[in-house]
Coordinates of C-alpha atoms in Angstrom, one line a residue:
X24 CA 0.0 0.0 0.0
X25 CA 1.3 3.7 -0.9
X26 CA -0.1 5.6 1.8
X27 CA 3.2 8.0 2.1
X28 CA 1.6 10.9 0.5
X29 CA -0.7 13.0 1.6
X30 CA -4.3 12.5 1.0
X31 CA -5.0 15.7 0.1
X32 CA -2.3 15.8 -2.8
X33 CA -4.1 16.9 -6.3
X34 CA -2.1 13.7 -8.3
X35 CA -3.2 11.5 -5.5
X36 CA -6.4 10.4 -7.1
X37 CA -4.2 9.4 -10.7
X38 CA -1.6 7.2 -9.1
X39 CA -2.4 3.2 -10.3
X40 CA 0.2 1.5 -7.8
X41 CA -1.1 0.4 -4.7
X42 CA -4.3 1.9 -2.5
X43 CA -4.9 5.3 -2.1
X44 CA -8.2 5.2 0.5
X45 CA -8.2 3.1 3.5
X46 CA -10.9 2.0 2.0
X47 CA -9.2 -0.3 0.0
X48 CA -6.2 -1.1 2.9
X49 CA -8.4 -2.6 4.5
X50 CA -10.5 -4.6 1.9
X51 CA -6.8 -5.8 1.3
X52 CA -7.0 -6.9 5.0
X53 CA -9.8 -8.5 4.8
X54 CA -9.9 -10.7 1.6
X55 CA -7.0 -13.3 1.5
X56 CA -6.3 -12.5 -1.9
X57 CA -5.0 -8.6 -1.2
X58 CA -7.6 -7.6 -4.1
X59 CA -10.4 -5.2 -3.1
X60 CA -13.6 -7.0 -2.7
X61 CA -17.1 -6.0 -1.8
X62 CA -17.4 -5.6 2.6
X63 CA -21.7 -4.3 1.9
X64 CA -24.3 -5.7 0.4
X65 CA -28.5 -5.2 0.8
X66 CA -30.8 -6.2 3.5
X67 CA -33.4 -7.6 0.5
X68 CA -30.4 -9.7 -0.6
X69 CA -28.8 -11.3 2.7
X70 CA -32.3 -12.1 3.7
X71 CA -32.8 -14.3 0.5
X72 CA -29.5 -15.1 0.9
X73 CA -30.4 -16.7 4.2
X74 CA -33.8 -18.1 3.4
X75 CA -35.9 -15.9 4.9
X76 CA -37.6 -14.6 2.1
X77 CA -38.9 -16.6 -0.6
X78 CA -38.9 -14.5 -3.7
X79 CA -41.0 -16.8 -6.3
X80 CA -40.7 -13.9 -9.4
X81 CA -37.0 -13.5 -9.4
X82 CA -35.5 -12.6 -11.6
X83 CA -38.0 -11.9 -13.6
X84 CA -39.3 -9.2 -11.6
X85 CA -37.2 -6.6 -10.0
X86 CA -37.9 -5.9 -6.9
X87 CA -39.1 -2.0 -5.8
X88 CA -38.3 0.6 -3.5
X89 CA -34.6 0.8 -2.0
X90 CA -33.0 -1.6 0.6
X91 CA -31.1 -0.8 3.3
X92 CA -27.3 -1.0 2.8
X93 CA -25.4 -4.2 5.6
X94 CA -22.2 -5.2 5.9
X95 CA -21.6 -8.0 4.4
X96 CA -19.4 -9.7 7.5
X97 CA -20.4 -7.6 10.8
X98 CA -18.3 -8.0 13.4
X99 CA -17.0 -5.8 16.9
X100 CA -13.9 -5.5 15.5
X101 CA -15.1 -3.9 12.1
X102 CA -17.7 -1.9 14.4
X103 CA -14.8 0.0 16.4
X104 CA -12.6 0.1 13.4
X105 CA -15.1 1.8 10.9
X106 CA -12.6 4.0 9.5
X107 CA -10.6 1.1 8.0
X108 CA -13.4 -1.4 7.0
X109 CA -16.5 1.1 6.6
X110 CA -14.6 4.4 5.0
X111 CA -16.3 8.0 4.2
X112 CA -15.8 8.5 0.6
X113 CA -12.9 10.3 0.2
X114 CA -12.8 14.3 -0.6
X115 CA -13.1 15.1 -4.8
X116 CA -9.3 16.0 -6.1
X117 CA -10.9 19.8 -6.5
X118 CA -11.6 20.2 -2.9
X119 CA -9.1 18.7 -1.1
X120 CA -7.1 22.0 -1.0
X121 CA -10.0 23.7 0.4
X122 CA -9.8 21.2 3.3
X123 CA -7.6 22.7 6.7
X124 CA -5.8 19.8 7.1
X125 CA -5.3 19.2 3.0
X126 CA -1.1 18.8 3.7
X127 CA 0.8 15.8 4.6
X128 CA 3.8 14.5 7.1
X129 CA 6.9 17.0 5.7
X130 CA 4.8 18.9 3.0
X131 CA 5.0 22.7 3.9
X132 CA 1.6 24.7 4.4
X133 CA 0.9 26.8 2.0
X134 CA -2.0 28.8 0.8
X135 CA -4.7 26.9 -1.3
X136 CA -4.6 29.3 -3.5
X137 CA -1.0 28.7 -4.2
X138 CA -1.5 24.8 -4.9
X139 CA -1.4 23.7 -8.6
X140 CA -0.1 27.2 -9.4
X141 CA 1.5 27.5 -12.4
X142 CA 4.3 29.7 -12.2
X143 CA 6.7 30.8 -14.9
X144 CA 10.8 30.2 -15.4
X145 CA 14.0 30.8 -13.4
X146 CA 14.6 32.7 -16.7
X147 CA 11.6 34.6 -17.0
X148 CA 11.8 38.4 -16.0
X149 CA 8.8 40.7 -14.9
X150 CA 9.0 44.2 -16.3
X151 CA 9.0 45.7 -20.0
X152 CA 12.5 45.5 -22.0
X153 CA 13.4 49.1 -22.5
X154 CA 15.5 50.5 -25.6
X155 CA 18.6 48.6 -26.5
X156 CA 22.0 50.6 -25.9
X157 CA 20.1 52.6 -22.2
X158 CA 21.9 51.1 -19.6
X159 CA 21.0 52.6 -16.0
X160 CA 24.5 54.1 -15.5
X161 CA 23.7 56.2 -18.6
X162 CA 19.9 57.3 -16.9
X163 CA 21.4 58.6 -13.8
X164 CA 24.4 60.5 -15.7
X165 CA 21.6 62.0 -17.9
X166 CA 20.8 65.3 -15.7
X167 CA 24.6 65.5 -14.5
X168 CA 26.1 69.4 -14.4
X169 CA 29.8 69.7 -14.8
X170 CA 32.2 72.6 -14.7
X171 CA 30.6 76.1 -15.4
X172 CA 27.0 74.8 -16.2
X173 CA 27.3 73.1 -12.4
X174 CA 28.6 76.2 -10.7
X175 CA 26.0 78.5 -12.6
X176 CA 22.6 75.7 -11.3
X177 CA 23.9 75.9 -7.6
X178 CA 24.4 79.9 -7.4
X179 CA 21.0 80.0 -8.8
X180 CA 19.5 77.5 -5.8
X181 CA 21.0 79.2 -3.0
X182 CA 18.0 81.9 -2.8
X183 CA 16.1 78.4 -1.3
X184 CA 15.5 77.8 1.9
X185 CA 15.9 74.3 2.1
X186 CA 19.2 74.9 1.0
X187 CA 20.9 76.8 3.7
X188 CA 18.8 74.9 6.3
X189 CA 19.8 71.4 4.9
X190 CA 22.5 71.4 2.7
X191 CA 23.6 68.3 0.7
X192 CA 25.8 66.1 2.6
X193 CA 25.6 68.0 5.9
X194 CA 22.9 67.9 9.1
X195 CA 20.6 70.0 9.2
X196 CA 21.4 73.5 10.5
X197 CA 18.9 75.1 12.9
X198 CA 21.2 78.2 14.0
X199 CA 21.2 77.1 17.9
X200 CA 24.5 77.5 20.1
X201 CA 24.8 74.7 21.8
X202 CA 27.3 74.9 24.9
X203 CA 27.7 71.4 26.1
X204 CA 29.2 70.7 29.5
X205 CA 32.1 68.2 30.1
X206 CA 29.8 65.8 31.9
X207 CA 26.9 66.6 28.7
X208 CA 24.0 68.1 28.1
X209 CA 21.9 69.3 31.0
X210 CA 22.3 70.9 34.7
X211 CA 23.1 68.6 37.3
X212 CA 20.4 68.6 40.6
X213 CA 21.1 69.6 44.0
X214 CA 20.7 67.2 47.0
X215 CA 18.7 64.1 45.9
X216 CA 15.2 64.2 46.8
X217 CA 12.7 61.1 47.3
X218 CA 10.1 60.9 44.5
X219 CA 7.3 60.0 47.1
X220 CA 7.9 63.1 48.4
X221 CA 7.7 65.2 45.3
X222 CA 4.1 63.2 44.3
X223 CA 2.6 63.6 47.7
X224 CA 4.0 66.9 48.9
X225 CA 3.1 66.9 52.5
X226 CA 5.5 69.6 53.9
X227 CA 4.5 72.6 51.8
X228 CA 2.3 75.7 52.8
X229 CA -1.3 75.1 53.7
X230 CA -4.1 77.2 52.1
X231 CA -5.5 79.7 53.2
X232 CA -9.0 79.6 55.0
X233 CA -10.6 82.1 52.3
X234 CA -8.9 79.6 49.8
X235 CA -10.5 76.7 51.2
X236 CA -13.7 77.8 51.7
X237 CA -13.7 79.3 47.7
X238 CA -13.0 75.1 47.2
X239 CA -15.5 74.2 49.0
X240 CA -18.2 76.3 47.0
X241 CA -16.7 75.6 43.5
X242 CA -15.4 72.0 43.8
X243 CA -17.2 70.6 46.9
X244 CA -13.0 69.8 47.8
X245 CA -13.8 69.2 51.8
X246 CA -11.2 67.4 54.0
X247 CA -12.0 63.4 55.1
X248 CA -14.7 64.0 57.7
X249 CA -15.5 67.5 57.7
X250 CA -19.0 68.2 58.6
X251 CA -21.0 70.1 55.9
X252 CA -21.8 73.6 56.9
X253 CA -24.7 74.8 55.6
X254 CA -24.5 78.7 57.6
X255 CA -27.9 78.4 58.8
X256 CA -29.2 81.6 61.1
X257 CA -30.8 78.9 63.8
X258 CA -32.6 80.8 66.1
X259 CA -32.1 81.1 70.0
X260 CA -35.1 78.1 70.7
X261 CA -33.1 75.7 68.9
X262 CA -30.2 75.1 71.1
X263 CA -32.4 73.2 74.1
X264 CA -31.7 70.0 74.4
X265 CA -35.7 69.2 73.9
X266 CA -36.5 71.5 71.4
X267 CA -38.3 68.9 68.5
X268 CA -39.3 70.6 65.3
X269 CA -42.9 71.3 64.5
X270 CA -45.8 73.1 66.4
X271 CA -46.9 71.3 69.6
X272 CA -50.6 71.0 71.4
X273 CA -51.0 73.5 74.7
X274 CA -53.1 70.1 76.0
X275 CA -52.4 67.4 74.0
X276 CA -54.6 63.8 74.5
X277 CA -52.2 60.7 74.0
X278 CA -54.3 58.8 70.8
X279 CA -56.3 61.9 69.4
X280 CA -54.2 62.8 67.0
X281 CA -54.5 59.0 65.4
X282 CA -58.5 58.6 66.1
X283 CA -58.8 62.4 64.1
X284 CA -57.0 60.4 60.8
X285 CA -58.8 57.8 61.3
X286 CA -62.6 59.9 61.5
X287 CA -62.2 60.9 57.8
X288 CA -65.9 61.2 58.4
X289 CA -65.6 64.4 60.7
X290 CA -64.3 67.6 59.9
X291 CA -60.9 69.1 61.9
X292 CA -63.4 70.6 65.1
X293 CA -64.5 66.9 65.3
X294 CA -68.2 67.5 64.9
X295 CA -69.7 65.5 61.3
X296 CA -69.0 66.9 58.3
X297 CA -72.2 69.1 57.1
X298 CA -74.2 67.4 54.5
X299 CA -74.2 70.0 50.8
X300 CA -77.0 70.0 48.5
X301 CA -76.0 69.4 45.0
X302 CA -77.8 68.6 41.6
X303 CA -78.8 65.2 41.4
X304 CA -77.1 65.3 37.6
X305 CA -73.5 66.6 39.1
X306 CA -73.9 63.5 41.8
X307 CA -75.2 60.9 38.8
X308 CA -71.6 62.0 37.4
X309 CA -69.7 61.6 40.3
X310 CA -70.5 58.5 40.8
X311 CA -70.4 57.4 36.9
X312 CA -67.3 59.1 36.0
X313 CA -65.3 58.4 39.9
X314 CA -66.7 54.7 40.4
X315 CA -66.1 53.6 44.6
X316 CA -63.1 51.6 45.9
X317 CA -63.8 48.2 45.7
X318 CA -66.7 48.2 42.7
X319 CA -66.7 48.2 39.3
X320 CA -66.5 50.8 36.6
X321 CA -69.7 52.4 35.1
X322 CA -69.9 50.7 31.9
X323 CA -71.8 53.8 30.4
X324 CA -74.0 52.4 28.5
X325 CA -77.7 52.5 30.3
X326 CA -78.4 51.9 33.6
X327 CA -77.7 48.4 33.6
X328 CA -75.4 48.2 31.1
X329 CA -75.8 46.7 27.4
X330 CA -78.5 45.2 26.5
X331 CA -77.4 41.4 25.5
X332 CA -77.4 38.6 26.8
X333 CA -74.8 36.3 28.6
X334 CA -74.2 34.1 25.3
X335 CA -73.9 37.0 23.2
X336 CA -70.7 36.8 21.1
X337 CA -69.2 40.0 18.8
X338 CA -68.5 39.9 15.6
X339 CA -69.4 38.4 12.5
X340 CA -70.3 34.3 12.9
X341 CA -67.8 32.6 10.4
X342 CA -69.8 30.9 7.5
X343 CA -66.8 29.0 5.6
X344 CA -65.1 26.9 8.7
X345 CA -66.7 25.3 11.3
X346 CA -63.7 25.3 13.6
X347 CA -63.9 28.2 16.4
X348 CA -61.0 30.1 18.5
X349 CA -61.9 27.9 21.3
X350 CA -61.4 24.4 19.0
X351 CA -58.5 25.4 18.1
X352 CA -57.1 26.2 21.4
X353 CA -58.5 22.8 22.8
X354 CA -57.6 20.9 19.7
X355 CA -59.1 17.0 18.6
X356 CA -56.2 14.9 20.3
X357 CA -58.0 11.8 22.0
X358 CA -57.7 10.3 25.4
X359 CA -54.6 8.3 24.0
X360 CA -53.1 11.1 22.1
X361 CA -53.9 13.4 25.4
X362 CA -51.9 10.8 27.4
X363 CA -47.9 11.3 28.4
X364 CA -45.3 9.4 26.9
X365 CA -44.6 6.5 27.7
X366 CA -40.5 7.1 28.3
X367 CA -41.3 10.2 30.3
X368 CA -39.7 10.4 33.6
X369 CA -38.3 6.8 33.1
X370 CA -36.2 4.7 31.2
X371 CA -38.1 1.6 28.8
X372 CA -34.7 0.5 27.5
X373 CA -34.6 -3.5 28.2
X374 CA -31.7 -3.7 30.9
X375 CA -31.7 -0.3 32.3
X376 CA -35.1 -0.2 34.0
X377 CA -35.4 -0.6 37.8
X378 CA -38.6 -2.3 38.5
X379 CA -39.9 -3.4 41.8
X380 CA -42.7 -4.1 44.1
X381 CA -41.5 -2.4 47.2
X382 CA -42.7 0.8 48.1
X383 CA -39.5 2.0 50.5
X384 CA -37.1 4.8 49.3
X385 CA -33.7 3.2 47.8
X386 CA -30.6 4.4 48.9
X387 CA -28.8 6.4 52.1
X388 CA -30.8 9.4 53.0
X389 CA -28.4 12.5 53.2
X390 CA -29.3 13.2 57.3
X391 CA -28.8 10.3 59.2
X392 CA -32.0 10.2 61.6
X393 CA -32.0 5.9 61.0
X394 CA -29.2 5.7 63.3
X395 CA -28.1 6.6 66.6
X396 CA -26.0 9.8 66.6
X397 CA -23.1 10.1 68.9
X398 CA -22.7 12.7 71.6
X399 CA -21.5 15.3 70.4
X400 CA -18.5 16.0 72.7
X401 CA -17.1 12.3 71.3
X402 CA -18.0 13.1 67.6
X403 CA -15.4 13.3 65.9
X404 CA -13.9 16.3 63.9
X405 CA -13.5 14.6 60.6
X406 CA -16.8 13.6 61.1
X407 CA -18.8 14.5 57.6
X408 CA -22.2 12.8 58.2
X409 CA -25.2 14.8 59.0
X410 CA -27.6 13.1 62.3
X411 CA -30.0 15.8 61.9
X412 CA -28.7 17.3 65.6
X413 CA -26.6 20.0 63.9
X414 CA -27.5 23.5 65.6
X415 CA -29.7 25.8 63.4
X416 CA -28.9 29.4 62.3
X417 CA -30.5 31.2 65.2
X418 CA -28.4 29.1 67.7
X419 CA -25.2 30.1 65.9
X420 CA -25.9 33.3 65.6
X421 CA -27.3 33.2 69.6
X422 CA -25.9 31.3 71.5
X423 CA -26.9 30.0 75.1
X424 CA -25.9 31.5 77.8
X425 CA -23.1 29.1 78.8
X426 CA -22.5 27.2 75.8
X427 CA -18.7 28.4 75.7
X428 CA -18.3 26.6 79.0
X429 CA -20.1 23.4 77.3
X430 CA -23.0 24.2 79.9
X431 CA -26.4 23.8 78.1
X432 CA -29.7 25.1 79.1
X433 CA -31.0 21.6 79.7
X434 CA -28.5 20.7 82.4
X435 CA -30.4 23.7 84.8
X436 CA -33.9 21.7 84.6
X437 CA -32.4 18.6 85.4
X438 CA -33.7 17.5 88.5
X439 CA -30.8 16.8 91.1
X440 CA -30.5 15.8 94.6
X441 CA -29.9 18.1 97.7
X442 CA -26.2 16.9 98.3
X443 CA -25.3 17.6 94.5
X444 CA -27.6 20.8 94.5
X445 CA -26.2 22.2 97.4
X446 CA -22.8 21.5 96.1
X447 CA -23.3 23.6 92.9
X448 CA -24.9 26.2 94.4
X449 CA -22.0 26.6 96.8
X450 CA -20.2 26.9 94.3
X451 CA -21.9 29.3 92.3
X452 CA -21.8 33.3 93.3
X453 CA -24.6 34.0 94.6
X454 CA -24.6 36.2 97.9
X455 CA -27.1 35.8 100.7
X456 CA -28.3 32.1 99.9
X457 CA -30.5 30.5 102.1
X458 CA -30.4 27.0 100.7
X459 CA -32.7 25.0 103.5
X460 CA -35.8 27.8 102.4
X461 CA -35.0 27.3 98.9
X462 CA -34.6 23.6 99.0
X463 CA -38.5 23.4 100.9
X464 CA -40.0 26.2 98.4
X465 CA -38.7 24.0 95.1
X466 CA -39.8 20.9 96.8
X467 CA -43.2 22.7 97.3
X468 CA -43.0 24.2 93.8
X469 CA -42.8 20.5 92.0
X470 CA -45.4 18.7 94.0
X471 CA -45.0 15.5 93.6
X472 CA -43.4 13.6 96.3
X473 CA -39.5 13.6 95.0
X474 CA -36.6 14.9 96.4
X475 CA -35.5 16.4 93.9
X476 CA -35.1 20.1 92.6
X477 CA -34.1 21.4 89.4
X478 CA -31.5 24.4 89.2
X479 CA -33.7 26.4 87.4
X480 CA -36.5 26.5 90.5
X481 CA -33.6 26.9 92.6
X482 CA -32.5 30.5 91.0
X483 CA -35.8 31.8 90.3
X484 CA -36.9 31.2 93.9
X485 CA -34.0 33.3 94.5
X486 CA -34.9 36.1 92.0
X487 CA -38.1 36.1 93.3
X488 CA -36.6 36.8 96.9
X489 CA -34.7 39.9 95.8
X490 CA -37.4 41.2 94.1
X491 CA -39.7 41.3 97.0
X492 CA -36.8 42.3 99.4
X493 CA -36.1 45.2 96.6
X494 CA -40.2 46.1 96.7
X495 CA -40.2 46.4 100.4
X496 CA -37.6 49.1 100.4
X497 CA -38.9 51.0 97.7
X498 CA -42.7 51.5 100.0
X499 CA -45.3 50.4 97.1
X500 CA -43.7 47.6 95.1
X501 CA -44.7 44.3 96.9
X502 CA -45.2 40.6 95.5
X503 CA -48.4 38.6 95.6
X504 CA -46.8 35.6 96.6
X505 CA -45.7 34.6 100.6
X506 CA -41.9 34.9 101.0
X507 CA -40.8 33.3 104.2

């Protein structure tokens, strides 16, 4: 096989030795001969072929219609490999250079419109011959001045300009005196100062108040946090402390000011508004032309409205179609046309269905309530799965009171003893704690026979102590409850 070139060569298609497709590589592979044989053949013809179909008019009588092109030897192999045994036609000779990839392995990229260009001779020369015997050293000697006639042409171009300014073979002269220093051009600086300081100049001269102020009113150029001053002539009244703006009541009644917005019925003395006598036509107007919150519009024609009737349609009735707007909207599907498909929402491929009986939810659900979640001081920190315990937003964002000390709420209405009571609450700081009347008043408080009290009863018992001892001394504030 000659495969070397490249496919989309123009002289590819003419070459007679060896393959030039893969096409016909791998027909060559296949048959055992090397010749190219036929790999397709017809559906209508393997199926005789195989005695499926008994064709009694043959071949008499051609069959009609088209059959469907098979190969002729299907296999895996020639399924992955249908570049070899089942080829695209190859591109037309004309085209290939249109393709993007139309040059080989080693063959230089080059314009299509370059390929199969015909180009003329290492000989050839562009250009029109001139006349024989002008050669170019005689065309640029042609205008040459020598002697007198040369001398006479450049006193005649010194009244120019250009001349004096630029003269040929020299730079141009401008007429500057240039005195240049041994080190070069330029004057050298003083002391070397920072650039930062030159681009944010923070040691120079401040402005002037009048200056700044003449800023403010052209350029609005006020200095970071500087209060606006607007020069207002406030008078004296203004600088109490509870001066509020606005004109206040002599006797003012806490709620009339709301019930008086509220009676749009009454007039600003709070008696009812008078009643007017109008024209009944200007009132038929008003309420025609400024219909009342909540009803309908007036629809202006009579007092109660057109006269037609419920069914009555607009419009000319249509004599050439039966079918109406509302028929065509609805359409004439039946039930079975009307029904869903029946791959919709599932899969009807044989081998890719899940059927079954049950009625449970397959899988892991994503929070983990079917088992039991571990405290969560010994959960551990790499611990991804959610038990549906996880604290919401609100107790993020608010925490309890002595969460940072891995106290929760719950532990104070746990009901405990009176040695391990006693111990906490010796241990808390709380000042003037009578323990033996608080113990009795919880026990009292429960009710129910146990000797046990929660912490919670134990500190509001106390509360409730120092607010009645508080009431006592202020004469008038006393608790309805007994206090012993």
């Amino acid at each position: 096989m000659a495969l070397s070139h490249s496919a989309s060569e123009p002289g590819l298609s003419g070459r007679s030795s060896g393959s030039s497709t893969l096409k016909a590589a791998g027909a060559m592979g296949l048959t055992s001969s090397g010749s190219a044989a036929n790999l397709t053949t017809n559906l209508y013809a393997k199926m005789c072929k195989e005695g499926k179909i008994r064709d009694y008019t043959a071949p008499q009588v051609i069959p009609s219609g088209k059959s469907i092109t098979v190969p002729l030897a299907d296999s895996v192999e020639r399924d992955l490999q249908s570049e070899i045994y089942f080829p695209l036609p190859p591109t037309p000779a004309k085209e290939r250079k249109f393709r993007q990839l139309s040059h080989g392995p080693g063959e230089i990229h080059v314009h299509h419109g370059l390929k199969g260009q015909k180009l003329a001779g290492e000989e050839f020369r562009y250009g029109r011959r001139g006349i024989k015997g002008c050669t170019t050293e005689d065309t640029m000697k042609a205008g040459q001045l020598l002697g007198v006639a040369e001398y006479k042409n450049s006193v005649s171009e010194r009244v120019y300009e250009s001349l004096r300014k630029e003269p040929l073979g020299r730079p141009h002269v401008r007429g500057h005196e240039l005195q240049m220093l041994p080190q070069g051009f330029g004057l050298p600086s003083s002391e070397p100062v920072d650039g930062k300081k030159i681009i944010y100049a923070v040691g120079g001269p401040q402005d002037a108040e009048e200056h700044r102020e003449m800023y403010k009113r052209t350029h609005g150029s006020y200095a970071p946090g500087e209060r606006i001053q607007r020069n207002y002539q406030w008078p004296a009244e203004t600088q109490s402390k509870n001066f509020a703006f606005g004109a206040g009541l002599a006797a003012a009644v806490e709620g009339a000011g709301a019930r008086h917005a509220l009676s749009w019925d009454k007039d600003d003395d709070g008696n009812l508004k008078r009643t007017k006598l109008v024209t009944k036509v200007n009132e038929d107007y008003r309420h025609v032309q400024h219909p009342k919150m909540g009803l309908k519009a007036h629809p202006k024609q009579g007092a109660e409205g057109p006269p037609l009737g419920y069914d009555y349609r607009f419009g000319v009735k249509s004599s050439i179609s039966e079918y109406t707007a509302a028929s065509c909207i609805k359409g004439y599907y039946s039930l079975e046309e009307q029904l869903p498909d029946e791959d919709l929402g599932r899969c009807v491929k044989p081998g890719r269905r899940n059927v079954t009986s049950e009625t449970r939810a397959f899988g892991v659900p994503s929070v983990r309530t079917d088992i039991n979640a571990p405290h969560p001081s010994r959960r551990s920190v790499a611990d991804e799965c959610s038990y549906g315990d996880e604290p919401s937003a609100a107790a993020i964002l608010c925490p309890q009171r002595f969460d940072h000390k891995g106290v929760p709420d719950r532990e104070f209405l746990v009901r405990r003893p009176r040695e391990e009571l006693e111990q906490l609450m010796q241990n808390a700081p709380v000042d003037h704690l009578d323990f033996d009347a608080l113990w009795n008043e919880g026990l009292e408080l429960f009710d129910d026979g146990l000797e046990l009290v929660s912490m919670d009863a134990m500190l509001h018992l106390h509360s409730q102590k120092i607010n009645h001892h508080i009431g006592t001394q202020m004469n008038g504030l006393h608790l309805t409850m007994s206090v012993r």
